[in-house]
Coordinates of C-alpha atoms in Angstrom, one line a residue:
M287 CA -60.1 30.2 -24.5
R288 CA -60.2 31.3 -20.8
L289 CA -56.5 32.1 -21.0
L290 CA -56.9 34.3 -24.0
L291 CA -59.8 36.1 -22.2
F292 CA -57.6 36.6 -19.2
Y293 CA -54.9 38.3 -21.3
L294 CA -57.5 40.4 -23.1
V295 CA -59.0 41.5 -19.8
L296 CA -55.6 42.5 -18.6
V297 CA -55.0 44.7 -21.7
L298 CA -58.4 46.3 -21.5
S299 CA -58.0 46.9 -17.8
Q300 CA -54.7 48.6 -18.3
G301 CA -56.4 51.3 -20.3
F302 CA -59.3 51.5 -18.0
L303 CA -57.2 51.8 -14.9
A304 CA -55.0 54.4 -16.5
A305 CA -58.1 56.6 -17.1
L306 CA -59.5 55.8 -13.6
L307 CA -56.3 56.6 -11.7
A308 CA -55.4 59.6 -14.0
P309 CA -52.9 61.5 -11.9
L310 CA -51.4 58.3 -10.5
P311 CA -49.7 55.6 -12.5
P312 CA -51.8 52.4 -12.9
P313 CA -50.3 49.0 -12.1
D314 CA -48.4 47.5 -15.0
L315 CA -50.7 44.7 -16.1
F316 CA -48.5 44.0 -19.1
L317 CA -45.7 43.1 -16.7
I318 CA -48.1 40.9 -14.8
A319 CA -49.1 39.2 -18.0
V320 CA -45.5 38.4 -18.7
L321 CA -44.9 37.2 -15.2
T322 CA -47.7 34.7 -15.5
L323 CA -45.4 32.8 -17.8
L324 CA -42.5 32.9 -15.4
Y325 CA -42.7 29.3 -14.4
R326 CA -43.6 28.0 -17.8
L327 CA -40.9 29.4 -20.2
P328 CA -37.2 29.3 -20.2
A329 CA -35.4 32.6 -19.5
W330 CA -34.6 33.5 -23.1
Q331 CA -38.2 32.9 -24.3
L332 CA -39.6 34.9 -21.4
V333 CA -37.3 37.8 -22.3
L334 CA -38.6 37.6 -25.9
V335 CA -42.2 37.5 -24.7
G336 CA -41.6 40.4 -22.4
Y337 CA -40.1 42.4 -25.3
G338 CA -43.1 41.5 -27.5
F339 CA -45.6 42.5 -24.8
G340 CA -43.7 45.7 -24.3
L341 CA -43.9 46.5 -28.0
V342 CA -47.6 45.9 -28.0
Q343 CA -47.8 48.3 -25.0
D344 CA -45.8 50.9 -26.9
V345 CA -48.0 50.6 -30.0
I346 CA -51.2 50.7 -28.0
G347 CA -50.0 53.5 -25.7
H348 CA -48.1 56.6 -26.4
G349 CA -44.4 57.6 -26.0
A350 CA -41.2 56.5 -27.5
L351 CA -41.4 53.2 -29.3
G352 CA -39.3 50.5 -27.5
V353 CA -39.1 52.0 -24.0
H354 CA -41.7 49.6 -22.5
A355 CA -40.4 46.8 -24.7
L356 CA -36.9 47.1 -23.2
G357 CA -38.3 47.7 -19.7
L358 CA -40.4 44.5 -19.8
A359 CA -37.6 42.5 -21.3
A360 CA -35.3 43.6 -18.5
A361 CA -38.1 42.8 -16.0
A362 CA -38.4 39.3 -17.4
L363 CA -34.7 38.8 -17.2
V364 CA -34.5 40.0 -13.6
A365 CA -37.6 37.9 -12.6
T366 CA -36.1 34.7 -14.1
T367 CA -32.8 35.4 -12.2
V368 CA -34.6 35.8 -8.9
R369 CA -36.8 32.8 -9.6
A370 CA -33.7 30.7 -10.2
Q371 CA -32.4 31.6 -6.8
L372 CA -35.6 30.7 -5.0
S373 CA -36.7 27.2 -4.2
Q374 CA -40.5 27.5 -3.9
Q375 CA -43.4 29.3 -5.6
G376 CA -45.2 30.7 -2.5
F377 CA -46.5 34.2 -1.7
L378 CA -43.2 35.6 -0.5
E379 CA -41.3 34.2 -3.5
R380 CA -43.9 35.6 -5.9
S381 CA -43.9 39.0 -4.3
L382 CA -40.1 39.1 -4.3
A383 CA -39.9 38.1 -8.0
V384 CA -42.5 40.8 -8.9
L385 CA -40.7 43.4 -6.8
A386 CA -37.4 42.6 -8.5
A387 CA -39.0 42.6 -11.9
V388 CA -40.5 46.0 -11.4
A389 CA -37.2 47.3 -10.1
G390 CA -35.4 45.9 -13.2
K391 CA -38.0 47.5 -15.4
W392 CA -37.5 50.9 -13.8
A393 CA -33.7 50.6 -13.8
V394 CA -33.8 50.3 -17.6
T395 CA -36.5 52.9 -17.9
F396 CA -34.4 55.4 -15.9
V397 CA -31.4 54.8 -18.2
L398 CA -33.6 55.3 -21.3
L399 CA -35.1 58.4 -19.8
V400 CA -31.7 59.9 -19.2
W401 CA -30.6 58.9 -22.7
L402 CA -33.7 60.3 -24.5
S403 CA -33.9 63.5 -22.5
G404 CA -30.2 64.2 -22.5
G405 CA -30.0 64.9 -18.8
V406 CA -30.9 63.8 -15.3
G407 CA -33.2 66.8 -14.5
D408 CA -36.5 64.9 -14.5
L409 CA -35.5 61.8 -12.5
G410 CA -37.0 63.1 -9.3
G411 CA -40.5 63.0 -10.7
A412 CA -39.8 59.7 -12.4
A413 CA -38.7 58.2 -9.1
A414 CA -42.0 59.2 -7.5
V415 CA -43.9 57.6 -10.4
A416 CA -41.7 54.5 -10.1
A417 CA -42.4 54.1 -6.4
L418 CA -46.2 54.3 -6.9
D419 CA -46.0 52.0 -9.9
M420 CA -44.0 49.5 -7.9
A421 CA -46.5 49.5 -5.1
F422 CA -49.5 49.2 -7.3
T423 CA -48.0 46.5 -9.5
V424 CA -47.0 44.4 -6.6
V425 CA -50.4 44.6 -5.0
A426 CA -52.2 43.8 -8.3
A427 CA -49.8 41.0 -9.1
M428 CA -50.5 39.3 -5.8
A429 CA -54.2 39.2 -6.7
L430 CA -53.8 38.4 -10.4
L431 CA -50.8 36.0 -10.6
P432 CA -52.5 33.1 -8.8
W433 CA -55.4 33.4 -11.2
G434 CA -53.1 33.4 -14.2
F435 CA -51.1 30.4 -12.9
A436 CA -54.4 28.5 -12.3
L437 CA -55.5 29.2 -15.9
L438 CA -52.1 28.1 -17.3
A439 CA -52.3 24.9 -15.2
R440 CA -55.6 24.0 -16.8
T441 CA -54.3 24.3 -20.3
R442 CA -51.8 22.1 -22.1
M443 CA -50.2 25.1 -23.8
L444 CA -46.7 26.1 -22.9
Q445 CA -45.9 23.1 -20.8
R446 CA -42.1 22.7 -20.3
E447 CA -41.9 19.3 -21.7
L448 CA -43.5 20.5 -25.0
L449 CA -41.1 23.4 -25.3

């Protein structure tokens, strides 16, 4: 129940922070929700969960359907690749995995922006948004990921031996 409440608070906070920080991009709490499952799910399942969370974000938000979904799927893939290269789960390793995930999300988003707009004219503004999003998401993730990991440790759901 607490885990479900945690994810619900993340979804509601995403909309609240978007309104509160109106000219600035809010931290991507959907990405943080996906990364809470980083040490619990195999890579292919995490990519599917990332795609599903991204579709929910696309349906709740506005914009082209599938952009956030592909971005979060790419973020999950990059995060699992970085996690596989690291030996521990400390602060530095978590921050590196989050930074790599956000960079992977924005790499795919840039490709999709170029494809959907038909040119590279707007990438300067998107790069500024990406930098702010990256900074805010890493800071928010360092505060929220330990809380999510602790909630997942308390529950018997999604244990590796059960998957």
